[in-house]
Amino acid sequence: MDVITAIAQGFIGWFTTGGETFTGWVTGIIPQVVCLMTFMNSIVKLVGEKKVEAGAQKLTKNAILRYSLFPLLADMFLANPMCYTFGRFVEEKYKPAFYDSCVSFLHPITGLFPHANAGELFVYLGIAQGLQKAGYELGGLAVRYFIVGLIVITLRGLITQRIYFHLAGIKE
């Protein structure tokens, strides 16, 4: 009987944990994302959708800017996971590479802009703690991490674009 009771308690425990996770989402990330979406849409409406889209189109015509500056702006201003909504301003054929650049920059930006990916801040802080114990400054780490991140996301974007174009049969 003890075995059956333990199995039943373990089984219901999964649902209890799932409920706690769901409650955390409902009181944490979901309202944040809804507020950020409302804010972004309000800005777009205030400035004018055509102006915002025209500015984004100009910026994203250049591949280097599309996979460096545009993801930087998205990550810095909207943070994870809202930053991906900047993809609405990118031509459909460039969206996979934009997403790759955007998601790949969420760790390197954390040293200078911790709000951008607060859920993963522990990764940066773990590295930072080790470097502090070794006697190194954190400012230099954050700047180097940021610069290398920009270079990497630009390369990733360009490479992902080529791979996607090849697989989709799109001529460059």
mmCIF file of C-alpha atoms in Angstrom:
data_model
loop_
_atom_site.group_PDB
_atom_site.id
_atom_site.type_symbol
_atom_site.label_atom_id
_atom_site.label_comp_id
_atom_site.label_asym_id
_atom_site.label_seq_id
_atom_site.Cartn_x
_atom_site.Cartn_y
_atom_site.Cartn_z
ATOM 1 C CA MET A 1 0.000 0.000 0.000
ATOM 2 C CA ASP A 2 2.912 2.367 0.752
ATOM 3 C CA VAL A 3 4.235 1.904 -2.795
ATOM 4 C CA ILE A 4 0.858 2.767 -4.342
ATOM 5 C CA THR A 5 0.569 5.834 -2.084
ATOM 6 C CA ALA A 6 4.084 6.994 -3.049
ATOM 7 C CA ILE A 7 3.307 6.557 -6.767
ATOM 8 C CA ALA A 8 0.035 8.484 -6.389
ATOM 9 C CA GLN A 9 1.756 11.298 -4.492
ATOM 10 C CA GLY A 10 4.535 11.451 -7.084
ATOM 11 C CA PHE A 11 1.985 11.522 -9.894
ATOM 12 C CA ILE A 12 -0.020 14.362 -8.371
ATOM 13 C CA GLY A 13 3.279 16.109 -7.567
ATOM 14 C CA TRP A 14 3.894 16.560 -11.295
ATOM 15 C CA PHE A 15 0.654 18.489 -11.581
ATOM 16 C CA THR A 16 1.386 20.503 -8.457
ATOM 17 C CA THR A 17 4.742 21.523 -9.912
ATOM 18 C CA GLY A 18 3.094 22.284 -13.251
ATOM 19 C CA GLY A 19 0.521 24.447 -11.480
ATOM 20 C CA GLU A 20 3.231 26.337 -9.619
ATOM 21 C CA THR A 21 5.101 26.931 -12.877
ATOM 22 C CA PHE A 22 1.919 28.100 -14.582
ATOM 23 C CA THR A 23 1.133 30.436 -11.667
ATOM 24 C CA GLY A 24 4.624 31.880 -11.971
ATOM 25 C CA TRP A 25 4.037 32.545 -15.669
ATOM 26 C CA VAL A 26 0.627 34.098 -15.085
ATOM 27 C CA THR A 27 1.982 36.431 -12.398
ATOM 28 C CA GLY A 28 5.372 37.042 -14.003
ATOM 29 C CA ILE A 29 6.294 36.711 -17.649
ATOM 30 C CA ILE A 30 2.830 36.787 -19.245
ATOM 31 C CA PRO A 31 1.856 40.225 -17.844
ATOM 32 C CA GLN A 32 5.324 41.527 -18.697
ATOM 33 C CA VAL A 33 5.058 40.359 -22.293
ATOM 34 C CA VAL A 34 1.510 41.735 -22.613
ATOM 35 C CA CYS A 35 2.655 45.117 -21.251
ATOM 36 C CA LEU A 36 5.682 45.208 -23.555
ATOM 37 C CA MET A 37 3.528 44.260 -26.546
ATOM 38 C CA THR A 38 1.047 46.995 -25.628
ATOM 39 C CA PHE A 39 3.867 49.509 -25.214
ATOM 40 C CA MET A 40 5.484 48.562 -28.531
ATOM 41 C CA ASN A 41 2.178 48.680 -30.388
ATOM 42 C CA SER A 42 1.404 52.055 -28.788
ATOM 43 C CA ILE A 43 4.740 53.476 -29.923
ATOM 44 C CA VAL A 44 4.151 52.144 -33.416
ATOM 45 C CA LYS A 45 0.668 53.696 -33.475
ATOM 46 C CA LEU A 46 1.908 57.045 -32.106
ATOM 47 C CA VAL A 47 4.813 57.315 -34.525
ATOM 48 C CA GLY A 48 2.827 55.807 -37.341
ATOM 49 C CA GLU A 49 3.047 52.301 -38.660
ATOM 50 C CA LYS A 50 4.219 53.433 -42.092
ATOM 51 C CA LYS A 51 7.051 55.543 -40.606
ATOM 52 C CA VAL A 52 8.196 52.754 -38.306
ATOM 53 C CA GLU A 53 8.075 50.192 -41.084
ATOM 54 C CA ALA A 54 9.867 52.558 -43.489
ATOM 55 C CA GLY A 55 12.637 53.163 -40.935
ATOM 56 C CA ALA A 56 12.943 49.468 -40.211
ATOM 57 C CA GLN A 57 12.975 48.641 -43.929
ATOM 58 C CA LYS A 58 15.825 51.118 -44.488
ATOM 59 C CA LEU A 59 17.770 49.666 -41.589
ATOM 60 C CA THR A 60 17.200 46.043 -42.558
ATOM 61 C CA LYS A 61 18.076 46.468 -46.250
ATOM 62 C CA ASN A 62 21.729 46.300 -45.263
ATOM 63 C CA ALA A 63 22.639 42.750 -44.203
ATOM 64 C CA ILE A 64 25.287 43.880 -41.702
ATOM 65 C CA LEU A 65 22.835 46.211 -39.934
ATOM 66 C CA ARG A 66 20.036 43.643 -40.188
ATOM 67 C CA TYR A 67 22.080 41.122 -38.205
ATOM 68 C CA SER A 68 23.928 43.472 -35.841
ATOM 69 C CA LEU A 69 22.226 46.782 -35.048
ATOM 70 C CA PHE A 70 18.633 45.601 -35.471
ATOM 71 C CA PRO A 71 18.955 42.632 -33.048
ATOM 72 C CA LEU A 72 20.910 44.882 -30.666
ATOM 73 C CA LEU A 73 18.043 47.389 -30.601
ATOM 74 C CA ALA A 74 15.476 44.622 -30.213
ATOM 75 C CA ASP A 75 17.336 42.951 -27.338
ATOM 76 C CA MET A 76 18.225 46.193 -25.577
ATOM 77 C CA PHE A 77 14.824 47.865 -25.729
ATOM 78 C CA LEU A 78 12.441 44.927 -25.565
ATOM 79 C CA ALA A 79 14.447 42.186 -23.837
ATOM 80 C CA ASN A 80 13.757 38.472 -23.971
ATOM 81 C CA PRO A 81 11.216 37.196 -25.116
ATOM 82 C CA MET A 82 9.620 40.348 -26.544
ATOM 83 C CA CYS A 83 12.653 41.178 -28.718
ATOM 84 C CA TYR A 84 11.574 38.652 -31.340
ATOM 85 C CA THR A 85 8.601 40.844 -32.231
ATOM 86 C CA PHE A 86 11.020 43.127 -34.104
ATOM 87 C CA GLY A 87 10.901 40.357 -36.702
ATOM 88 C CA ARG A 88 7.626 41.837 -37.896
ATOM 89 C CA PHE A 89 9.690 44.594 -39.527
ATOM 90 C CA VAL A 90 11.991 42.159 -41.362
ATOM 91 C CA GLU A 91 11.209 40.725 -44.798
ATOM 92 C CA GLU A 92 9.914 37.169 -44.544
ATOM 93 C CA LYS A 93 12.967 35.629 -46.212
ATOM 94 C CA TYR A 94 15.287 37.205 -43.617
ATOM 95 C CA LYS A 95 13.313 36.220 -40.500
ATOM 96 C CA PRO A 96 15.144 32.953 -39.723
ATOM 97 C CA ALA A 97 18.523 34.692 -39.778
ATOM 98 C CA PHE A 98 17.202 37.674 -37.802
ATOM 99 C CA TYR A 99 15.834 35.335 -35.140
ATOM 100 C CA ASP A 100 19.186 33.534 -34.966
ATOM 101 C CA SER A 101 21.023 36.835 -34.487
ATOM 102 C CA CYS A 102 18.522 38.116 -31.966
ATOM 103 C CA VAL A 103 18.495 35.007 -29.786
ATOM 104 C CA SER A 104 22.280 34.645 -30.003
ATOM 105 C CA PHE A 105 22.846 38.135 -28.602
ATOM 106 C CA LEU A 106 20.781 37.655 -25.458
ATOM 107 C CA HIS A 107 23.764 36.345 -23.491
ATOM 108 C CA PRO A 108 26.474 38.785 -24.644
ATOM 109 C CA ILE A 109 24.263 41.820 -23.961
ATOM 110 C CA THR A 110 23.621 40.735 -20.362
ATOM 111 C CA GLY A 111 26.842 42.208 -18.938
ATOM 112 C CA LEU A 112 25.947 45.753 -19.977
ATOM 113 C CA PHE A 113 22.152 45.467 -20.050
ATOM 114 C CA PRO A 114 21.112 42.835 -17.480
ATOM 115 C CA HIS A 115 17.405 43.487 -18.072
ATOM 116 C CA ALA A 116 17.712 42.122 -21.621
ATOM 117 C CA ASN A 117 17.835 38.532 -20.433
ATOM 118 C CA ALA A 118 17.268 38.560 -16.698
ATOM 119 C CA GLY A 119 16.332 34.874 -16.643
ATOM 120 C CA GLU A 120 19.834 33.932 -17.813
ATOM 121 C CA LEU A 121 21.746 36.488 -15.789
ATOM 122 C CA PHE A 122 23.128 33.698 -13.607
ATOM 123 C CA VAL A 123 25.347 32.527 -16.499
ATOM 124 C CA TYR A 124 27.058 35.902 -16.786
ATOM 125 C CA LEU A 125 27.232 36.339 -13.023
ATOM 126 C CA GLY A 126 28.826 32.916 -12.618
ATOM 127 C CA ILE A 127 31.550 33.776 -15.095
ATOM 128 C CA ALA A 128 31.919 37.235 -13.558
ATOM 129 C CA GLN A 129 32.295 35.827 -10.058
ATOM 130 C CA GLY A 130 35.115 33.561 -11.175
ATOM 131 C CA LEU A 131 36.899 36.440 -12.876
ATOM 132 C CA GLN A 132 36.473 38.670 -9.831
ATOM 133 C CA LYS A 133 38.036 35.990 -7.640
ATOM 134 C CA ALA A 134 40.931 35.862 -10.103
ATOM 135 C CA GLY A 135 41.351 39.642 -9.717
ATOM 136 C CA TYR A 136 39.923 40.841 -13.041
ATOM 137 C CA GLU A 137 37.613 43.822 -13.616
ATOM 138 C CA LEU A 138 34.031 43.151 -14.691
ATOM 139 C CA GLY A 139 33.750 46.205 -16.930
ATOM 140 C CA GLY A 140 36.278 44.813 -19.359
ATOM 141 C CA LEU A 141 34.505 41.462 -19.422
ATOM 142 C CA ALA A 142 31.148 43.085 -20.165
ATOM 143 C CA VAL A 143 32.554 45.206 -22.995
ATOM 144 C CA ARG A 144 34.507 42.320 -24.545
ATOM 145 C CA TYR A 145 31.496 40.015 -24.250
ATOM 146 C CA PHE A 146 29.361 42.676 -25.940
ATOM 147 C CA ILE A 147 31.792 43.328 -28.825
ATOM 148 C CA VAL A 148 32.423 39.648 -29.496
ATOM 149 C CA GLY A 149 28.673 39.081 -29.310
ATOM 150 C CA LEU A 150 28.041 41.707 -32.012
ATOM 151 C CA ILE A 151 30.635 40.102 -34.269
ATOM 152 C CA VAL A 152 29.250 36.609 -33.677
ATOM 153 C CA ILE A 153 25.601 37.564 -34.273
ATOM 154 C CA THR A 154 26.517 39.338 -37.494
ATOM 155 C CA LEU A 155 28.372 36.278 -38.743
ATOM 156 C CA ARG A 156 25.600 33.944 -37.563
ATOM 157 C CA GLY A 157 22.986 36.047 -39.313
ATOM 158 C CA LEU A 158 24.897 36.091 -42.585
ATOM 159 C CA ILE A 159 25.635 32.357 -42.426
ATOM 160 C CA THR A 160 22.080 31.441 -41.419
ATOM 161 C CA GLN A 161 20.745 33.578 -44.261
ATOM 162 C CA ARG A 162 22.923 31.718 -46.780
ATOM 163 C CA ILE A 163 21.912 28.333 -45.383
ATOM 164 C CA TYR A 164 18.219 29.259 -45.381
ATOM 165 C CA PHE A 165 18.373 30.667 -48.903
ATOM 166 C CA HIS A 166 20.088 27.492 -50.108
ATOM 167 C CA LEU A 167 17.564 25.192 -48.422
ATOM 168 C CA ALA A 168 14.570 27.282 -49.522
ATOM 169 C CA GLY A 169 15.860 27.699 -53.074
ATOM 170 C CA ILE A 170 15.943 31.515 -52.802
ATOM 171 C CA LYS A 171 18.347 33.345 -55.103
ATOM 172 C CA GLU A 172 20.413 36.038 -53.430
#
